[in-house]
XYZ file of C-alpha atoms in Angstrom:
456
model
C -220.126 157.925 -26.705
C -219.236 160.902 -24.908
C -217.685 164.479 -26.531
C -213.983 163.518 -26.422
C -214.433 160.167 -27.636
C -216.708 161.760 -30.721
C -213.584 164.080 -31.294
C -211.122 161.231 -31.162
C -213.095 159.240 -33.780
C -213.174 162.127 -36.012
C -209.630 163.081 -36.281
C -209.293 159.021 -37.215
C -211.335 159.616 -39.585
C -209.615 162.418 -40.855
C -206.304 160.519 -40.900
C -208.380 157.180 -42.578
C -209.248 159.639 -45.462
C -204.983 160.027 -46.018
C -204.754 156.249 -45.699
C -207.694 156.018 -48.450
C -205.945 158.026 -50.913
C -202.124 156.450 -49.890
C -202.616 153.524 -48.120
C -199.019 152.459 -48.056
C -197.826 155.973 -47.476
C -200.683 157.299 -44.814
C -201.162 153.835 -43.067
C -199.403 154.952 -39.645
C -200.898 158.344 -39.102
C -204.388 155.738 -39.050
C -202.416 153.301 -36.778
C -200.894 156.153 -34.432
C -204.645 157.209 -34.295
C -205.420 154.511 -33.039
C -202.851 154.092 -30.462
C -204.137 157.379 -28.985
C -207.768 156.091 -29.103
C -206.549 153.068 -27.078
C -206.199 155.128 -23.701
C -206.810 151.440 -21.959
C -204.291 149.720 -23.901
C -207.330 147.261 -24.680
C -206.383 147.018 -28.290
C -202.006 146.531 -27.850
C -201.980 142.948 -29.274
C -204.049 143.822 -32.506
C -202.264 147.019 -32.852
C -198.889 145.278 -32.653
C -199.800 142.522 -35.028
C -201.307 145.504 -37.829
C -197.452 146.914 -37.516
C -195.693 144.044 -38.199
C -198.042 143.529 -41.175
C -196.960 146.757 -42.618
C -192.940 146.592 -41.355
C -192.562 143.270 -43.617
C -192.201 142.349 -46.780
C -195.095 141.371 -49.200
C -197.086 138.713 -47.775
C -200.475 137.154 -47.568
C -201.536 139.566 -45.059
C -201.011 142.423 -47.039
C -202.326 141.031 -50.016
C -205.188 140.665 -48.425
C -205.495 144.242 -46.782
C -204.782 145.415 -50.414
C -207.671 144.057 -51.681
C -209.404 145.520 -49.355
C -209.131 148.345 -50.907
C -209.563 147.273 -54.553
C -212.381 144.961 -53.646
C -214.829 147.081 -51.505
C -216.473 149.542 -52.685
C -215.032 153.042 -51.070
C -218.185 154.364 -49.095
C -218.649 150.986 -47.525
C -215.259 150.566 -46.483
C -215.209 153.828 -44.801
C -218.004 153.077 -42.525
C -216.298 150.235 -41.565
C -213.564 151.367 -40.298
C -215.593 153.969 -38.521
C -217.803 151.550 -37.540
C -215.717 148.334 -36.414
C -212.174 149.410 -36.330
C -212.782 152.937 -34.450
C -216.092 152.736 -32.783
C -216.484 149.202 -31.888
C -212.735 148.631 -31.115
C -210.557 151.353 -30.079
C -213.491 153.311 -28.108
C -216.175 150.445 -27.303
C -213.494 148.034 -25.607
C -212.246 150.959 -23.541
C -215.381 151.738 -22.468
C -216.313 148.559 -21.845
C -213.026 148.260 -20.386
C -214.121 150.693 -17.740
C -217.145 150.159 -17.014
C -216.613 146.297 -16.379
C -214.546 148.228 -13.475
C -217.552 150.286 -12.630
C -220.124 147.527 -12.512
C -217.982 144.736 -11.579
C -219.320 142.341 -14.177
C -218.623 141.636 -17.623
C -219.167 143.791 -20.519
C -219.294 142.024 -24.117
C -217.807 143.484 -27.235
C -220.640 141.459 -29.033
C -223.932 141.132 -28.685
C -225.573 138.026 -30.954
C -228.860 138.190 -31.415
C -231.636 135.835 -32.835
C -234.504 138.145 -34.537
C -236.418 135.624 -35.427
C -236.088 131.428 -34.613
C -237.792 130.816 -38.529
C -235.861 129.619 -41.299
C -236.042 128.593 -45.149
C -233.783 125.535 -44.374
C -233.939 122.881 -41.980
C -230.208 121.507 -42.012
C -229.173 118.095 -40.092
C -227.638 118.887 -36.619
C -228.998 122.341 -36.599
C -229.023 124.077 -32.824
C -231.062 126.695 -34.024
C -234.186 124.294 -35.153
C -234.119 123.352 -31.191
C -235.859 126.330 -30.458
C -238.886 126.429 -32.769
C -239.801 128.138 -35.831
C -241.981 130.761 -34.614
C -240.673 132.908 -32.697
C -239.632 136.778 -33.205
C -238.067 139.571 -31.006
C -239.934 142.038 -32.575
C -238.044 145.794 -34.270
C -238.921 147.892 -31.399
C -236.860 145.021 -28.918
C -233.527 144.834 -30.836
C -233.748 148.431 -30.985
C -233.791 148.516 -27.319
C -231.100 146.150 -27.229
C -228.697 148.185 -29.497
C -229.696 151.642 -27.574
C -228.802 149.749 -24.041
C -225.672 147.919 -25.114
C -224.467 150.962 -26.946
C -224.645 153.099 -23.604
C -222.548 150.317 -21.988
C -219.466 150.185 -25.251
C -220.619 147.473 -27.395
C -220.783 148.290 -30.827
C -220.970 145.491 -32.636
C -223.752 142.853 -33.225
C -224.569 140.204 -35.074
C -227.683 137.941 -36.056
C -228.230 134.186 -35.936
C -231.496 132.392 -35.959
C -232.991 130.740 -37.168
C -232.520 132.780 -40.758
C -232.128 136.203 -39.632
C -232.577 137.162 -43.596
C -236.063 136.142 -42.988
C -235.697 139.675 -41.246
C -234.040 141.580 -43.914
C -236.268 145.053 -43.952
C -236.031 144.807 -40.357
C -232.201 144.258 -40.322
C -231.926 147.763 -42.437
C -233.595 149.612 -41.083
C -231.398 149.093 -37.451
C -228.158 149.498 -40.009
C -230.100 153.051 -40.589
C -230.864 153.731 -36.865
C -227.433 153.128 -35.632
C -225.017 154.056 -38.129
C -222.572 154.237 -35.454
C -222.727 150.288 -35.085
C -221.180 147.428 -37.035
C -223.356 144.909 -37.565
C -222.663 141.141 -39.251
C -224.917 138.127 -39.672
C -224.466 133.995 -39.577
C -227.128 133.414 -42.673
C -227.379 130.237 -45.437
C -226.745 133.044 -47.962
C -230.270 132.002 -50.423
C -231.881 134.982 -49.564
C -229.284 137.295 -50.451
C -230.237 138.998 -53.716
C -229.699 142.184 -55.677
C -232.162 144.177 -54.178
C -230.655 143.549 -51.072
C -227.480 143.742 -51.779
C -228.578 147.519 -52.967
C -229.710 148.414 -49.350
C -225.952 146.713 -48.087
C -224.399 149.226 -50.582
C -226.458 152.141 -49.287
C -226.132 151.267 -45.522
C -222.792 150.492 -45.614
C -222.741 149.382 -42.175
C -223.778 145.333 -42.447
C -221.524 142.046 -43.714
C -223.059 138.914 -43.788
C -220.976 135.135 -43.429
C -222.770 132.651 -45.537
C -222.518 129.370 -44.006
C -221.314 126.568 -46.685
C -220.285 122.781 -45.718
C -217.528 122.595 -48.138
C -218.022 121.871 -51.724
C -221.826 121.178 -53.670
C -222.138 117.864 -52.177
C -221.410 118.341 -48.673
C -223.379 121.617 -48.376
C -226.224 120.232 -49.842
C -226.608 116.911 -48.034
C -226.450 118.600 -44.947
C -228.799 122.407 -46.048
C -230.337 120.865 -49.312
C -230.333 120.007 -52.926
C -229.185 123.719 -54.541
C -228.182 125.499 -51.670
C -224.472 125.497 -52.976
C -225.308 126.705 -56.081
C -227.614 129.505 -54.300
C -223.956 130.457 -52.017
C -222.321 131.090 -55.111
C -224.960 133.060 -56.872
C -224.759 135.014 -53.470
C -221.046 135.670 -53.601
C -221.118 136.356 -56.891
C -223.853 139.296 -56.580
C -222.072 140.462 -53.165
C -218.576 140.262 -55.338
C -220.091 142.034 -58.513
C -221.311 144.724 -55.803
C -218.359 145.373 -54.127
C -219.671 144.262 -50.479
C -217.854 142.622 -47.912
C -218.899 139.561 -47.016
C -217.115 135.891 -45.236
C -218.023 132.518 -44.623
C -219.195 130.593 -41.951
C -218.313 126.655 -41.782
C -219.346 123.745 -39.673
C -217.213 121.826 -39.429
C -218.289 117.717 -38.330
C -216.677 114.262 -38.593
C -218.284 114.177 -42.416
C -216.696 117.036 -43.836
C -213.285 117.897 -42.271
C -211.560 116.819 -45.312
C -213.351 118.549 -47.987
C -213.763 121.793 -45.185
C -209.558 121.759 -44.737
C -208.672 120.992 -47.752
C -206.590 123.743 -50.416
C -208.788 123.918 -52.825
C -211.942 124.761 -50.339
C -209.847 127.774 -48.699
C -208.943 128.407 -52.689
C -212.762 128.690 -53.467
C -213.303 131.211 -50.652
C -210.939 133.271 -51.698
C -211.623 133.358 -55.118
C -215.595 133.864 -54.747
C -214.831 136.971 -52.647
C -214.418 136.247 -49.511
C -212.634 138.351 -46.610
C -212.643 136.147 -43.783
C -214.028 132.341 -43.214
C -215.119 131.616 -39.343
C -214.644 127.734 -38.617
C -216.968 126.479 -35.844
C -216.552 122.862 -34.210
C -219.958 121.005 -34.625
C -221.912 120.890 -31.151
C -223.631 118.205 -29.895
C -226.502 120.684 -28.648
C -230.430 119.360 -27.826
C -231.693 116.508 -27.322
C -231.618 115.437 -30.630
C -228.283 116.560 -31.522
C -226.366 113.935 -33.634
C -222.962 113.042 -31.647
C -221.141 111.324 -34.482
C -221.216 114.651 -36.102
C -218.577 115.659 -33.637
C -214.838 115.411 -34.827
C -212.531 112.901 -33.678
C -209.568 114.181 -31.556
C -207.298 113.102 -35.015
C -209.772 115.262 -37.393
C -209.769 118.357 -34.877
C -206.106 118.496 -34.441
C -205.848 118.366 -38.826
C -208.167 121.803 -38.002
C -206.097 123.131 -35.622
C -203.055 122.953 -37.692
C -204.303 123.682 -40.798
C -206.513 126.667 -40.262
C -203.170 128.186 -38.844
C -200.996 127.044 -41.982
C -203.353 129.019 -44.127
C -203.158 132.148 -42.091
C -199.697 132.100 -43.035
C -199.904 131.650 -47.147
C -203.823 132.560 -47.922
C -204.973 135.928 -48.114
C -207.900 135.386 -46.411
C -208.656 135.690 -42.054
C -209.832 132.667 -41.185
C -210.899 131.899 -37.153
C -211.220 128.525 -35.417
C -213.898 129.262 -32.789
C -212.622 126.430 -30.590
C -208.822 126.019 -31.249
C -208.455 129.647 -31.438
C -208.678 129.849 -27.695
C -204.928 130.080 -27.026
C -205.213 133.796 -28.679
C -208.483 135.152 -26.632
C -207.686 133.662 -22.992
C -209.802 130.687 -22.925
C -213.871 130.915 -23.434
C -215.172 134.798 -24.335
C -218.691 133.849 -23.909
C -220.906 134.668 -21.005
C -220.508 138.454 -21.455
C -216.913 138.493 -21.278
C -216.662 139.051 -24.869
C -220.260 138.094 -26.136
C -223.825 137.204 -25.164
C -226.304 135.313 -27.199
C -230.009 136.848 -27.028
C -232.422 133.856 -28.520
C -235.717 134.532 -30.392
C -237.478 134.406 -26.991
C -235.358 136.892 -25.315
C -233.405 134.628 -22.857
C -230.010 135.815 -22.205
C -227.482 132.696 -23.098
C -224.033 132.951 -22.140
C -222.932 131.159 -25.688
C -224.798 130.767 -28.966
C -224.291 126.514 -28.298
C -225.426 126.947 -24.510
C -229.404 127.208 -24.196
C -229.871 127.699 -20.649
C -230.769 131.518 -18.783
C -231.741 132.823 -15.699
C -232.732 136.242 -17.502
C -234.715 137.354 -20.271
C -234.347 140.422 -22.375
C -238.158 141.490 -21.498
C -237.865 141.123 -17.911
C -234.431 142.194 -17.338
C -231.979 145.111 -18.930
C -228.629 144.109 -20.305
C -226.873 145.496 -16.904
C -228.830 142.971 -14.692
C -228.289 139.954 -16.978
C -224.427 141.187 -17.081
C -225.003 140.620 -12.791
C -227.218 137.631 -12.877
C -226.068 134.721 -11.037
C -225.311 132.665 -14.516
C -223.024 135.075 -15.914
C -221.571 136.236 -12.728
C -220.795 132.576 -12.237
C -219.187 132.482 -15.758
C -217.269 135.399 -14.809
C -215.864 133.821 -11.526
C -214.974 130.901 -13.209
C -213.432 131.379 -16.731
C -210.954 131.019 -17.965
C -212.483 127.290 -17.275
C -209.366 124.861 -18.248
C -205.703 126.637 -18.222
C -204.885 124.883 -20.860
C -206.851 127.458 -23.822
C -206.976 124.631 -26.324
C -209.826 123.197 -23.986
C -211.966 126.537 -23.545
C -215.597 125.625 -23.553
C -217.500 124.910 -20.081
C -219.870 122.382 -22.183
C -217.405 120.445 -24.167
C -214.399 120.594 -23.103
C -214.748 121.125 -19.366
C -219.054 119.254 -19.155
C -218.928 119.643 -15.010
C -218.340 123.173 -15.094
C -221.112 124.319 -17.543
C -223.200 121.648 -14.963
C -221.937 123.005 -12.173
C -222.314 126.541 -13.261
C -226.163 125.538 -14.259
C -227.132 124.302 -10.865
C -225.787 127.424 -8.798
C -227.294 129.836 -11.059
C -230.704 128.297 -11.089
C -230.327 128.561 -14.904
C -233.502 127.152 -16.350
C -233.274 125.327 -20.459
C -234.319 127.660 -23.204
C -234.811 124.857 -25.618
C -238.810 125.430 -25.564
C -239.326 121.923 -27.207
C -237.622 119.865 -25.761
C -235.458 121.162 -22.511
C -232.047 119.405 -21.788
C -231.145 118.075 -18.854
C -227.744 120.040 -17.800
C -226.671 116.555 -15.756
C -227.321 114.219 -19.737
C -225.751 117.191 -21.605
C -222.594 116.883 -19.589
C -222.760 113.176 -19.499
C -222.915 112.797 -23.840
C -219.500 115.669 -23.707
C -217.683 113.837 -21.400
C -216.577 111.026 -23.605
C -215.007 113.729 -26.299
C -213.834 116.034 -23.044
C -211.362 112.815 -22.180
C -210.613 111.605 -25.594
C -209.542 114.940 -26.324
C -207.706 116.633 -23.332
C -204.152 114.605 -24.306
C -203.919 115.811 -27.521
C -204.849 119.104 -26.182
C -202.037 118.933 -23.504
C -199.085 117.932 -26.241
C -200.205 120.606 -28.061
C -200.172 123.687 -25.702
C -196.825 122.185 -24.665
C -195.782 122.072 -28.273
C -196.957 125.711 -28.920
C -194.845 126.629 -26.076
C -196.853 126.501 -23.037
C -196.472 124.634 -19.988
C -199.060 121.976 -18.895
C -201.091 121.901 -15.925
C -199.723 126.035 -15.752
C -201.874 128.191 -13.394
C -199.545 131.598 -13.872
C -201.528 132.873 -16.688
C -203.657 135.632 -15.936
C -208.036 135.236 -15.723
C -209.052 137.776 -18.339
């Protein structure tokens, strides 16, 4: 971060301190901060849409940016906002912004990364179990990882695994070595207890999203018997606590009902939650489970209820794979976030396991201009039609084509996949799919088959 941009971030902080005390009447001296920290324009959209929160009436979005600030406990909010709203947003993206320009490749906003591939649950359908259960990037690696991507604008990382809470001391102390960063992790939520929750209060800096299936008898057939009950005791201490925290649901052919339904979102909201991240099951590995997957009826009940409930809950939910219309297609392969596995390969996508770099061997810059994420670069968005974002399911030949150029090699270290059966067990959803995908970007507005919209 250089000089000016320090400066910048602490006269917003100076003008989040007014909003802290008045949020109502100091909110647009933070927002006009903002603006001026945005010297790339890279944050107009989200800008725009925190405006026209504030110029309405009462509403669910305001409700819930209210209890932000009766729910979270004051010193942790404010290193939020330095952390994730100033740091990783309004300055990362505009350095990223420019130094994609400088390098000519991709720079993420995210960086996901897999500390360790062990877990305390072994849940049906699982990518994660594909990789092993003993393997470990060790402190002195993520470290490295942070220090490098930092230099570059990203800001903001999160852990997956495995059960990166098998990490926890190790997950500290990085919130205590780079206080500058925001930092958020995918975890089952069971090892989440007070102790910990006392380092989250003290760090400030770290938000976990508990994964849970739905209600006690979904999450448990697929995690195991008392792993619901173990979510709620986690919410509840995280709630008590004043912490931050969301969800993060799978959702499969099994569970859409229970995961869409009223009362589920109700729960969420009521246990605590901020935000709830919905991610379409992947049929990733060879021993994925394809009738997991969601019918095109069942995915389109997502798609149109996730965005009902942004309108009347006061929670921010996010549909990883019908959200796509909002983002410009597929953000993974460094365009918005990279996936760094236990092993240190370099994934474009947390559900694609191949990699023609490794973490070890390579620095973030070189993977960035590797022939596998160059090659995602050249080719995204991959379908013009952002309802149908995802080179692997969506779009199989392009994630196969993309494999084969790049001389991408499978990371699964048990079993390696075959990039030619992978695209061969998508293609059947790909073309069951794609109509109900075309009425609805034509209902929403768009026209089919279009090829004006920009490549972001």
């Amino acid at each position: 971060m250089t000089a000016s941009d320090k400066f910048k971030a602490k006269a917003a902080m100076k003008a989040y301190d007014y909003v802290d005390k008045n949020p109502e009447k100091y909110i647009w001296k933070l927002i006009d901060e903002l603006d001026g920290l945005d010297s790339e324009k890279a944050l107009g959209k989200q800008i725009a849409g925190i405006k026209r929160v504030f110029q309405g009436e009462n509403n669910n979005w305001k409700t819930l940016l209210n209890s932000i600030f009766t729910d979270i406990d004051p010193s942790v909010r404010r290193k939020l906002v330095e952390t994730f709203v100033i740091n990783a947003s309004a300055i990362g993206m505009n350095t990223q912004k420019e130094n994609k320009e400088k390098y000519g490749c991709n720079i993420p906003w995210a960086i996901l990364m897999d500390p360790t591939s062990a877990c305390n649950l072994r849940c049906t359908g699982c990518w994660a179990a594909d990789y092993g259960r003993s393997l470990n990037m060790s402190f002195e690696t993520l470290d490295d990882i942070i220090r490098q991507g930092k230099e570059l604008g990203t800001y903001f990382y999160l852990y997956s695994g495995g059960e990166p809470l098998v990490r926890k001391k190790d997950i500290i102390r990085l919130c205590e070595a780079h206080p500058d960063c925001a930092f958020l992790a995918f975890t089952n939520g069971t090892l989440i207890d007070e102790d910990f929750a006392n380092d989250m209060l003290r760090v400030g800096n770290f938000i976990p999203a508990i994964s849970v299936e739905g209600f006690e008898e979904a999450t448990d057939s697929r995690r195991g018997e008392g792993t619901f009950k173990a979510v709620m005791n986690a919410m509840r201490i995280l709630r008590e606590k004043k912490l931050p925290f969301g969800a993060s649901c799978c959702y499969t052919s099994q569970n859409v009902d229970s995961i869409s339904s009223e009362e589920y979102i109700d729960l969420l909201v009521q246990s605590g939650a901020k935000f709830a991240w919905f991610f379409h099951y992947m049929p990733v590995g060879n021993d994925s489970v394809p009738s997991l997957l969601p019918s095109p009826e069942q995915r389109e009940k997502m798609y149109h209820t996730i965005r009902g409930y942004r309108q009347t809950k006061p929670i921010f939910t996010i549909d990883f794979q019908n959200d796509g219309e909002f983002v410009g297609g597929c953000i993974a392969g460094s365009r918005s976030y990279i996936h760094i596995n236990a092993n240190g390969d370099m994934e474009p996508c947390a559900f694609i396991h191949y990699s023609d770099s490794n973490i070890k061997e390579k620095t973030l810059l070189e993977a960035y201009q590797s022939p596998l994420f160059m090659s995602y670069r050249a080719n995204q968005p991959f379908n013009d039609n952002h309802l149908m974002p995802c080179p692997m399911l969506e779009n199989p030949e392009a994630l196969r084509d993309i494999v084969r150029i790049s001389g991408a090699k499978s990371t699964d270290m048990q079993s390696p996949e075959n990039p030619d059966d992978l695209c061969e067990k998508c293609r059947p959803y790909a073309e069951a799919w794609k109509p109900v995908a075309d009425r609805l970007w034509e209902e929403s507005g768009h026209c089919s088959g279009c090829t004006c919209q920009n490549k972001i």
